[in-house]
mmCIF file of C-alpha atoms and ligand atoms in Angstrom:
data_model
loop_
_atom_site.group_PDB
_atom_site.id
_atom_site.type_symbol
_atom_site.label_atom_id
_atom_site.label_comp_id
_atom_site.label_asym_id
_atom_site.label_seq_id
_atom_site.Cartn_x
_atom_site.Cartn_y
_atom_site.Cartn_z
ATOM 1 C CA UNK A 39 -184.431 122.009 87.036
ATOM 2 C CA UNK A 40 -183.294 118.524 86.477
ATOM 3 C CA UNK A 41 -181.219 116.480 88.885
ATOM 4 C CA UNK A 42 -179.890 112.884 87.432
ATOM 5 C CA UNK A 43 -177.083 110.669 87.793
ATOM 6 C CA UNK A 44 -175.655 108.429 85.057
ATOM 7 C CA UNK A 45 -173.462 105.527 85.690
ATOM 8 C CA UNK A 46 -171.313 103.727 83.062
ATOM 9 C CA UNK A 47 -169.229 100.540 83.249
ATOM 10 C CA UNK A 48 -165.724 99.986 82.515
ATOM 11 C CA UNK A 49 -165.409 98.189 79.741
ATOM 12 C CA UNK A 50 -162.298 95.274 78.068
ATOM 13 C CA UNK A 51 -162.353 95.302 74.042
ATOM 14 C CA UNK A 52 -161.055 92.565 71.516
ATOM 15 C CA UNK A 53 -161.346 89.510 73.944
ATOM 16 C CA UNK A 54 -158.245 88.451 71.878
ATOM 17 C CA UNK A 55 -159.509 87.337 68.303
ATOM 18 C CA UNK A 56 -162.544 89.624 68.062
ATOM 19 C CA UNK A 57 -160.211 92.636 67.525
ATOM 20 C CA UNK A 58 -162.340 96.338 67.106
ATOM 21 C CA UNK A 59 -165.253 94.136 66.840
ATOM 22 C CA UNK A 60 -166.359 91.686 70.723
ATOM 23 C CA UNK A 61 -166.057 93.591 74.077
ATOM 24 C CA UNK A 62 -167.404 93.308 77.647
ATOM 25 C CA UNK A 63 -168.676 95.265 80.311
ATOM 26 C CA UNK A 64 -167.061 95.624 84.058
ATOM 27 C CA UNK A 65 -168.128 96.000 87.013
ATOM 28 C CA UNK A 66 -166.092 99.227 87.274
ATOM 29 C CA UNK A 67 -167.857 102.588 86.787
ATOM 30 C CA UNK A 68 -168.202 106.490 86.056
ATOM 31 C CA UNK A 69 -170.607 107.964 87.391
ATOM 32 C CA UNK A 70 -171.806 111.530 86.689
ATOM 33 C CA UNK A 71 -174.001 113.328 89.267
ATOM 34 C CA UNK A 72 -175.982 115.851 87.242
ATOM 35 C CA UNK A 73 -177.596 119.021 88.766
ATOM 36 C CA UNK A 74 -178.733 121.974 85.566
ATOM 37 C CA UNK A 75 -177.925 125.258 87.291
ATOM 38 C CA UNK A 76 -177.017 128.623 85.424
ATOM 39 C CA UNK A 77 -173.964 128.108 85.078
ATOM 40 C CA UNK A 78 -171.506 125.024 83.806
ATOM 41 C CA UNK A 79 -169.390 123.554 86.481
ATOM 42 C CA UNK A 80 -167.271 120.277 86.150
ATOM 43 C CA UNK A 81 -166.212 118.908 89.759
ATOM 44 C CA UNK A 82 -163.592 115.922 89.591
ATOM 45 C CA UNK A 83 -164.006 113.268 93.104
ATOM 46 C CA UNK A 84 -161.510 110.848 91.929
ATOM 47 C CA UNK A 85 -157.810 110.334 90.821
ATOM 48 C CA UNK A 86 -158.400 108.688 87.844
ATOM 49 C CA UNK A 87 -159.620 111.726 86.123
ATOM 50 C CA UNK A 88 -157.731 113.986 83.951
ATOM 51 C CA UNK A 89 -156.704 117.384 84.743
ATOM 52 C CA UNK A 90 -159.017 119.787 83.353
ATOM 53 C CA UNK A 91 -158.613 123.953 83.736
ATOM 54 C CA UNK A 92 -162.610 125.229 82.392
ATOM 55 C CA UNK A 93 -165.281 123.458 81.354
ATOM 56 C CA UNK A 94 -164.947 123.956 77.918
ATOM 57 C CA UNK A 95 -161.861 122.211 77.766
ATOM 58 C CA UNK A 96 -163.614 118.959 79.819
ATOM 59 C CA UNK A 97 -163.990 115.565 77.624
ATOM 60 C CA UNK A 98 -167.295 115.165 78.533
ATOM 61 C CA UNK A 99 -168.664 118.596 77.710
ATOM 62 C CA UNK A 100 -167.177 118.569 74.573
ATOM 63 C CA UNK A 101 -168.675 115.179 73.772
ATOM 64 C CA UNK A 102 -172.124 116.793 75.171
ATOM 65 C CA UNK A 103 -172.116 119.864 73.012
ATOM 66 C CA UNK A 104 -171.075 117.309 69.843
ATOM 67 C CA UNK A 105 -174.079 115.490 70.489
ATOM 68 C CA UNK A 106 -176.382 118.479 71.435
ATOM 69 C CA UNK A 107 -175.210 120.293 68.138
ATOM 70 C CA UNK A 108 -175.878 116.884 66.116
ATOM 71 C CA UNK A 109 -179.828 117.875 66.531
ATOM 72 C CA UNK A 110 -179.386 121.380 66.948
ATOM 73 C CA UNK A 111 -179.911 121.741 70.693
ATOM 74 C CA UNK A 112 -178.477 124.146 72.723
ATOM 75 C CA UNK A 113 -176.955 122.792 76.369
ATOM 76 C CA UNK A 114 -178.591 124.344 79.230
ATOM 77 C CA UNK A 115 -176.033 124.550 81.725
ATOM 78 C CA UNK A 116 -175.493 122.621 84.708
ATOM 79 C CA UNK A 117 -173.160 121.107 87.152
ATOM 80 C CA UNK A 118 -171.467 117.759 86.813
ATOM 81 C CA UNK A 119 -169.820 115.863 90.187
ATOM 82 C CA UNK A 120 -167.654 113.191 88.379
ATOM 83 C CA UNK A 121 -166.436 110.357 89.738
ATOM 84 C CA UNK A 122 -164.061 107.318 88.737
ATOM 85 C CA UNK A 123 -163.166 103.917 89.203
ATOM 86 C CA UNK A 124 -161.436 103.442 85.588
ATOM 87 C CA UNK A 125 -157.918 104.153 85.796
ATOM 88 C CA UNK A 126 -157.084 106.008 82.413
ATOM 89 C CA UNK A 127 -154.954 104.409 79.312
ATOM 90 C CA UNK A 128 -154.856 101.082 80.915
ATOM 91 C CA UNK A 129 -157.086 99.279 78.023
ATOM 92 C CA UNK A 130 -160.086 99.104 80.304
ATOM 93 C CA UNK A 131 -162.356 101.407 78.128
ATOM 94 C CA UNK A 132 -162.140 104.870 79.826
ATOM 95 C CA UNK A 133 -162.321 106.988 77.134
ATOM 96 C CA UNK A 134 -165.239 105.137 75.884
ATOM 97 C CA UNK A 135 -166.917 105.178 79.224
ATOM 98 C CA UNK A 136 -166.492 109.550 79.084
ATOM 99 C CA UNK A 137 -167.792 109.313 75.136
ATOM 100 C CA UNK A 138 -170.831 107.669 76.719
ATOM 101 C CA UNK A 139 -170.927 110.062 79.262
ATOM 102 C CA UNK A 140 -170.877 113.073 77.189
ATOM 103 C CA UNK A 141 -173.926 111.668 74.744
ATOM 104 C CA UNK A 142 -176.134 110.802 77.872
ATOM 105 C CA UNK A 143 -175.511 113.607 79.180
ATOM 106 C CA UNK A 144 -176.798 115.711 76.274
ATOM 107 C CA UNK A 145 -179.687 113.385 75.524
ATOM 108 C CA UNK A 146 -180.711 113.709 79.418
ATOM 109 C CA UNK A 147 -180.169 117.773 79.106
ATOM 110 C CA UNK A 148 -181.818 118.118 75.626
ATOM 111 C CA UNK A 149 -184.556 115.994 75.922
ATOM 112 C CA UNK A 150 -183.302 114.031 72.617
ATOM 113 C CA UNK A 151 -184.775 110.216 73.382
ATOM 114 C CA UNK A 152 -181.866 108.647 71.223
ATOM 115 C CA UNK A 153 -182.410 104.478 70.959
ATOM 116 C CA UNK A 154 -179.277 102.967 72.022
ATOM 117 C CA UNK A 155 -178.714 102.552 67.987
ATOM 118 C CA UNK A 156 -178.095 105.852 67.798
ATOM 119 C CA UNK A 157 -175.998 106.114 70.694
ATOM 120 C CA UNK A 158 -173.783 103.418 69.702
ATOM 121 C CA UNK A 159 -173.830 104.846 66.400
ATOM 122 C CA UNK A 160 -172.417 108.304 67.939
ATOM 123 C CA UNK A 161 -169.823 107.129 70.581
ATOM 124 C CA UNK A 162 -168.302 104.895 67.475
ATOM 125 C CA UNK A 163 -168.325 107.716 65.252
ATOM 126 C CA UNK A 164 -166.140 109.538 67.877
ATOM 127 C CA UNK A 165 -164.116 106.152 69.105
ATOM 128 C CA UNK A 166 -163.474 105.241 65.502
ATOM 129 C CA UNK A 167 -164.097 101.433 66.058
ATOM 130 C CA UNK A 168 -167.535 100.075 68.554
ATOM 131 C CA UNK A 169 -165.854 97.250 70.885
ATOM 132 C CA UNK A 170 -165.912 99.099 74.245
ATOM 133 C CA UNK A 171 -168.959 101.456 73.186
ATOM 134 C CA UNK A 172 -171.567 98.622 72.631
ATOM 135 C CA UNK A 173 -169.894 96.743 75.752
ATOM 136 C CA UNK A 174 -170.337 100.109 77.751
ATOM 137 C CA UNK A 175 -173.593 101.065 76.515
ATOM 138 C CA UNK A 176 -175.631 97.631 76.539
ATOM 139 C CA UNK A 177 -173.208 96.354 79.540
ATOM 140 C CA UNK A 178 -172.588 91.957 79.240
ATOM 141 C CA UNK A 179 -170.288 90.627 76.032
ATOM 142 C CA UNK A 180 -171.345 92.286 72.986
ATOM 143 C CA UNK A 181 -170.024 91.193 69.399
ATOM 144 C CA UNK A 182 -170.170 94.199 66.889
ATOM 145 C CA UNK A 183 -169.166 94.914 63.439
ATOM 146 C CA UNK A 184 -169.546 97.807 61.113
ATOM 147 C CA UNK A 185 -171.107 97.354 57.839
ATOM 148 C CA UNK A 186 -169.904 98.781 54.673
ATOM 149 C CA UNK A 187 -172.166 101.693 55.154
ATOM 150 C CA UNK A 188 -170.521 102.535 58.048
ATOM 151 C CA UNK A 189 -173.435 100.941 60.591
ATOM 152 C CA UNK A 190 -172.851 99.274 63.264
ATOM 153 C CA UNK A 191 -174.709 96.005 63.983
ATOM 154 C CA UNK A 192 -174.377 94.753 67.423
ATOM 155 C CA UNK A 193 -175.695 91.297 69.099
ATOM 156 C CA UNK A 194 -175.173 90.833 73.171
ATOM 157 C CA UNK A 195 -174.472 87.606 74.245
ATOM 158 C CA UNK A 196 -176.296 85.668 77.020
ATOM 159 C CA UNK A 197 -175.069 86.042 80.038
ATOM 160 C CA UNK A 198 -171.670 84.016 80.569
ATOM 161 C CA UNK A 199 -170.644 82.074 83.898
ATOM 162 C CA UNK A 200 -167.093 83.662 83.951
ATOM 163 C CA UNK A 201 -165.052 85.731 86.624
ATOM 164 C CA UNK A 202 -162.865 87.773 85.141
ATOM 165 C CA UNK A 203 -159.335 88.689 86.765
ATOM 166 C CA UNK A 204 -157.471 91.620 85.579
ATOM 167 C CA UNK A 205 -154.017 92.990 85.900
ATOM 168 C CA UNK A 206 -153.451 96.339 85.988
ATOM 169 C CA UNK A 207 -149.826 97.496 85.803
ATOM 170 C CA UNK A 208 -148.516 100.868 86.884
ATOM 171 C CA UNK A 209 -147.644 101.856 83.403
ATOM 172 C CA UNK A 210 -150.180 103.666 80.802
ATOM 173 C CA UNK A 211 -149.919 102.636 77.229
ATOM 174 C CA UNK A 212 -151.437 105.130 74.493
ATOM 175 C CA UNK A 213 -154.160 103.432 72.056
ATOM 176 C CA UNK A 214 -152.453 105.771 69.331
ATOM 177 C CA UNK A 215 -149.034 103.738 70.011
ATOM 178 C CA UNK A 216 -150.536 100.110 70.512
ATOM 179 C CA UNK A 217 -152.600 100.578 67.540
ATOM 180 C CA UNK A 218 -149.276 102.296 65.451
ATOM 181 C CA UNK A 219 -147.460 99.030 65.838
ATOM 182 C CA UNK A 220 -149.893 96.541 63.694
ATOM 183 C CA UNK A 221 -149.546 95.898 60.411
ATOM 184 C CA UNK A 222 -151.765 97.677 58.011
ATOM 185 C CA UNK A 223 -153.294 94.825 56.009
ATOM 186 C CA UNK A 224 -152.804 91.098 56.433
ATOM 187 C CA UNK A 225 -152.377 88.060 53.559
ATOM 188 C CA UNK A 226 -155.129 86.376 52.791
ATOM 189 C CA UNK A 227 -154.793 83.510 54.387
ATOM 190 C CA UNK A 228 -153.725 85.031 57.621
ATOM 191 C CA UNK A 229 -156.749 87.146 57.495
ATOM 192 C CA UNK A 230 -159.129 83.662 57.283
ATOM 193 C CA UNK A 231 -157.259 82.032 60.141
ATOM 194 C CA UNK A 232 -157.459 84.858 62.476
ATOM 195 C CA UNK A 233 -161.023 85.482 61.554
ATOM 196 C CA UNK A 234 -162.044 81.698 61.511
ATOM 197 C CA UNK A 235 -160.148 81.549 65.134
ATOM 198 C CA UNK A 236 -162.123 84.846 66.666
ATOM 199 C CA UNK A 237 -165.100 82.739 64.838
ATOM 200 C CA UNK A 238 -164.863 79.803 66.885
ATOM 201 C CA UNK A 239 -163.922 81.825 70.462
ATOM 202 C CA UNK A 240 -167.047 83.530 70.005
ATOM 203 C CA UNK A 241 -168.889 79.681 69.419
ATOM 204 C CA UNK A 242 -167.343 78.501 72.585
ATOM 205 C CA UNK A 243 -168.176 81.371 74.399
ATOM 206 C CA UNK A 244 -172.029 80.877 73.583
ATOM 207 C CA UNK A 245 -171.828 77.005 73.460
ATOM 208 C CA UNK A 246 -170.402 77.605 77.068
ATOM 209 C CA UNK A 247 -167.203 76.082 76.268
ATOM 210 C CA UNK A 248 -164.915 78.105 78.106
ATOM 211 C CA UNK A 249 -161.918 75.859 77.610
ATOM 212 C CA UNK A 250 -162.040 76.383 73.886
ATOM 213 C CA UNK A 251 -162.818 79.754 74.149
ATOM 214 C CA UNK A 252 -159.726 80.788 75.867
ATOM 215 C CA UNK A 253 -157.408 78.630 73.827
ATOM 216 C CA UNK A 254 -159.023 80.426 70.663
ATOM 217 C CA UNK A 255 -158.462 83.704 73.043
ATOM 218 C CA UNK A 256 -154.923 82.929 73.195
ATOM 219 C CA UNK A 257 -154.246 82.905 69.549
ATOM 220 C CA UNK A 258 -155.547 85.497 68.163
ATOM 221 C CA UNK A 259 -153.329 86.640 65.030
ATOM 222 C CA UNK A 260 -154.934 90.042 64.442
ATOM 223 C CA UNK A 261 -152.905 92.423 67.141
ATOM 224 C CA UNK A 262 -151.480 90.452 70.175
ATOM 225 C CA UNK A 263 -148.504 88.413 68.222
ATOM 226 C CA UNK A 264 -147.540 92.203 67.673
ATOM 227 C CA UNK A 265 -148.343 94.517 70.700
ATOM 228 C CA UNK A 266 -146.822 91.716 73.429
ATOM 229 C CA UNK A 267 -143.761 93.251 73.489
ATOM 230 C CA UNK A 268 -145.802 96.811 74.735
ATOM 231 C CA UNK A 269 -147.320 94.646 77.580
ATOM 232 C CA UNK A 270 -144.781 94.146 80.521
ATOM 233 C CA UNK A 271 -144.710 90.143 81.699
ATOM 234 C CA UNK A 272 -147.181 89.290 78.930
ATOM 235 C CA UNK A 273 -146.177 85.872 78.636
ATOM 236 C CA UNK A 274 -145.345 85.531 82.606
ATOM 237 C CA UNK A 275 -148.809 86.575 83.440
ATOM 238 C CA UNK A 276 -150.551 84.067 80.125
ATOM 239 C CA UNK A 277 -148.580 81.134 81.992
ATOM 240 C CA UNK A 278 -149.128 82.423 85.950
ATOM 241 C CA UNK A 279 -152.927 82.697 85.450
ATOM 242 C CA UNK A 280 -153.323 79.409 83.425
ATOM 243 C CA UNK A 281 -151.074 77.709 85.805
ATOM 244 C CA UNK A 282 -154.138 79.113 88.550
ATOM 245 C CA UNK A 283 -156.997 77.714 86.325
ATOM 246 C CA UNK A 284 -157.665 80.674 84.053
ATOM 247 C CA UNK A 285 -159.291 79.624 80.779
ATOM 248 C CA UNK A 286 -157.300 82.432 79.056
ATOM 249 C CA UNK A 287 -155.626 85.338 79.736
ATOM 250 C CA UNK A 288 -155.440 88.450 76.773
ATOM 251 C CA UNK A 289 -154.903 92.336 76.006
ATOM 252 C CA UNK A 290 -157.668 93.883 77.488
ATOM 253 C CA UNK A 291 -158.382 96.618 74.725
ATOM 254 C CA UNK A 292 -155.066 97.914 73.206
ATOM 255 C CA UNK A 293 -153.456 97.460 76.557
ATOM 256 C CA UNK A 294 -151.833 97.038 78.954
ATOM 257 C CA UNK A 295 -153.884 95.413 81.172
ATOM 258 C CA UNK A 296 -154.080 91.790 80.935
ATOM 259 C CA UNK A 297 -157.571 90.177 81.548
ATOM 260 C CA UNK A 298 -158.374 86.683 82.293
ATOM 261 C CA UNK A 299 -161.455 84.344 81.997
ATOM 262 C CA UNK A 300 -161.979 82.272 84.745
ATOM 263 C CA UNK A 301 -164.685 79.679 86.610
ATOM 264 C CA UNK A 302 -167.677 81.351 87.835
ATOM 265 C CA UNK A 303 -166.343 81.747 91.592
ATOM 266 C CA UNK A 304 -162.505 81.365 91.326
ATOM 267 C CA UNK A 305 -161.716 85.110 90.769
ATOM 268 C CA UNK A 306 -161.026 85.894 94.607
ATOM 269 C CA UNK A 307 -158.841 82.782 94.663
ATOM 270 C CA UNK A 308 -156.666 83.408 91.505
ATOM 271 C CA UNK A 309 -156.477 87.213 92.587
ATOM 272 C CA UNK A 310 -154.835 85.891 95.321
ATOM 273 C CA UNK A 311 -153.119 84.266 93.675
ATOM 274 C CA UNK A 312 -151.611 86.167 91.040
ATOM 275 C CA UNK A 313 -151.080 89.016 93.728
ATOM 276 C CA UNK A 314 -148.066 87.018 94.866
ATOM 277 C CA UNK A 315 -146.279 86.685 91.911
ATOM 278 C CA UNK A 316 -146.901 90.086 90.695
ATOM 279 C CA UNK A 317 -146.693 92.586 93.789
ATOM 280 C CA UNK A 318 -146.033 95.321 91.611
ATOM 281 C CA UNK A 319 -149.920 95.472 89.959
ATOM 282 C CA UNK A 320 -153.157 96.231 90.687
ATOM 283 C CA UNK A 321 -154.903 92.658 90.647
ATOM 284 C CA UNK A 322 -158.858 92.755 90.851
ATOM 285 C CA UNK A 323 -161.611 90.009 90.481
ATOM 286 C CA UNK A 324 -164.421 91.478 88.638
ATOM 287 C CA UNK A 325 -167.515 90.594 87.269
ATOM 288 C CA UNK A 326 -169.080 90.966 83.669
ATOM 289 C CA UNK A 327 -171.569 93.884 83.912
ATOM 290 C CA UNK A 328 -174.931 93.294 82.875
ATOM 291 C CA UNK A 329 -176.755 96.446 82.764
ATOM 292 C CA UNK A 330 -174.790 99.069 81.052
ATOM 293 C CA UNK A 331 -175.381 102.781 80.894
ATOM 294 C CA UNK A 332 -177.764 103.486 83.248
ATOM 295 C CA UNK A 333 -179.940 106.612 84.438
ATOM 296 C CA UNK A 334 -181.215 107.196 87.436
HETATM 297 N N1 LIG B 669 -160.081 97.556 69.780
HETATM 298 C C1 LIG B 669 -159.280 98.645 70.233
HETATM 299 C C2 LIG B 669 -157.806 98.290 70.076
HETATM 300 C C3 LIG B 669 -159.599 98.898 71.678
HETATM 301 O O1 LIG B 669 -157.451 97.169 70.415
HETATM 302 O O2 LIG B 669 -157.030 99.119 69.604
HETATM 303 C C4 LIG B 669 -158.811 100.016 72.284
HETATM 304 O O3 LIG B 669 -159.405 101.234 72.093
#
């Protein structure tokens, strides 16, 4: 009988510019405790997870049996002890953290060995676009895009010397809605300056110029100009956190959360910071995760 847990970062898409395409991993996780037994059983240990009445009805099951069907497996049964610390439709990748979930999960169960190509193939397939997948999966800042095949190509960044601060309101904002509101296709030249400025944050980032990289963060043209008026104090929390030394401050995902670069070792501080002004949120200093999906 096998006995495995599986732990998966939170994750924050777009970084701005590099919208459905650059994402990172954060130290925030799911974790799945694993025991195969007769029968299925789902047990939920945290408040972040959604209601659920059997186990066929569970995300993550479902997600499993997609996967285990996908080679023709059948899912022996077992029990799963889930556990959160991703608060849902906030824009810090919970859905894609369960996706994740639900593939491991199979591949652990079925024996399937998939590469984490495959993976991130599957998990975009059910996302519809790779950002917080490949961030999830690989954990650090991964830059994705999806070829006219329909692969997806990934490259992880070095590691960056960045604290990240994030503000969580109270308020949940549905993908579906923040992605209804953008425009369907863009001009031309809008297209080449938005792409030519998510270009040049993601040549900062690796160059280590932060300062560049969050102006360039701070003007994207692809989905921010448009889904700040979802985001409560969007512009009050862009000016409190640069006012406190942030680099930038975006969207994290579709929203929203805000999320801010800052120096390696002033997250605490600006927390602190930033708690002050806005009582009303969750504030958190985080790190970038490094390791990703992992298996123990
Ligand atoms: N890139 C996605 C978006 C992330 O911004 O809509 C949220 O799922």
């Amino acid at each position: 009988m096998k006995q495995f847990k599986v732990s998966i970062p939170a994750s924050s898409a777009n970084l701005g510019p590099g919208f459905d395409s650059a994402g990172l991993a954060l130290n925030r996780f799911l974790t799945l405790e694993v025991i195969e037994q007769e029968e299925w059983e789902f047990e939920h240990k945290s408040h972040f997870l959604p209601y659920f009445t059997n186990y066929t009805d569970h995300f993550i099951f479902q997600i499993a049996k997609q996967t285990a069907d996908r080679h023709q497996k059948a899912l022996p049964g077992c029990k799963v002890i889930v556990a959160s610390e991703i608060p849902l439709a906030r824009g810090l990748g919970s859905s894609a953290s369960a996706v994740l979930a639900g593939i491991e999960l199979a591949n652990q169960l079925c024996d399937l060995s998939l590469t984490g190509e495959q993976k991130l193939q599957y998990g975009t397939d059910i996302e519809g676009h790779p950002d917080n997948i490949a961030a999830s999966l690989f954990g650090g800042v991964v830059v994705t895009a999806t070829t006219r095949n329909n692969q997806v190509e990934y490259v992880r960044l070095p590691s960056l010397d960045l604290d990240v601060v994030v503000c969580i309101p109270d308020s949940e904002l549905k993908t579906e809605t923040a992605r209804n509101i953008l425009p369907d296709s863009f001009s031309r030249k809008k297209a080449t300056t938005a792409s030519a400025v998510s270009n040049v944050m993601i040549a900062a980032l690796l160059s280590g110029d932060y300062h560049v990289a969050g102006k360039m963060m701070e003007n994207d043209l692809f989905h921010e100009p448009y889904r700040a008026e979802l985001i409560p104090n969007y512009e009050n929390i862009r000016r409190e956190a640069k006012a406190m030394g942030a680099y930038g401050t975006v969207i994290s995902g579709a929203g929203p959360t805000m999320i801010s670069f800052v120096p390696k070792g002033k997250g605490a501080y600006i927390r602190e910071q930033m708690e002050a002004t806005l009582s009303d949120y969750t504030i958190a200093a985080l790190q970038i995760d490094q390791t990703g999906v992992q298996v123990d």
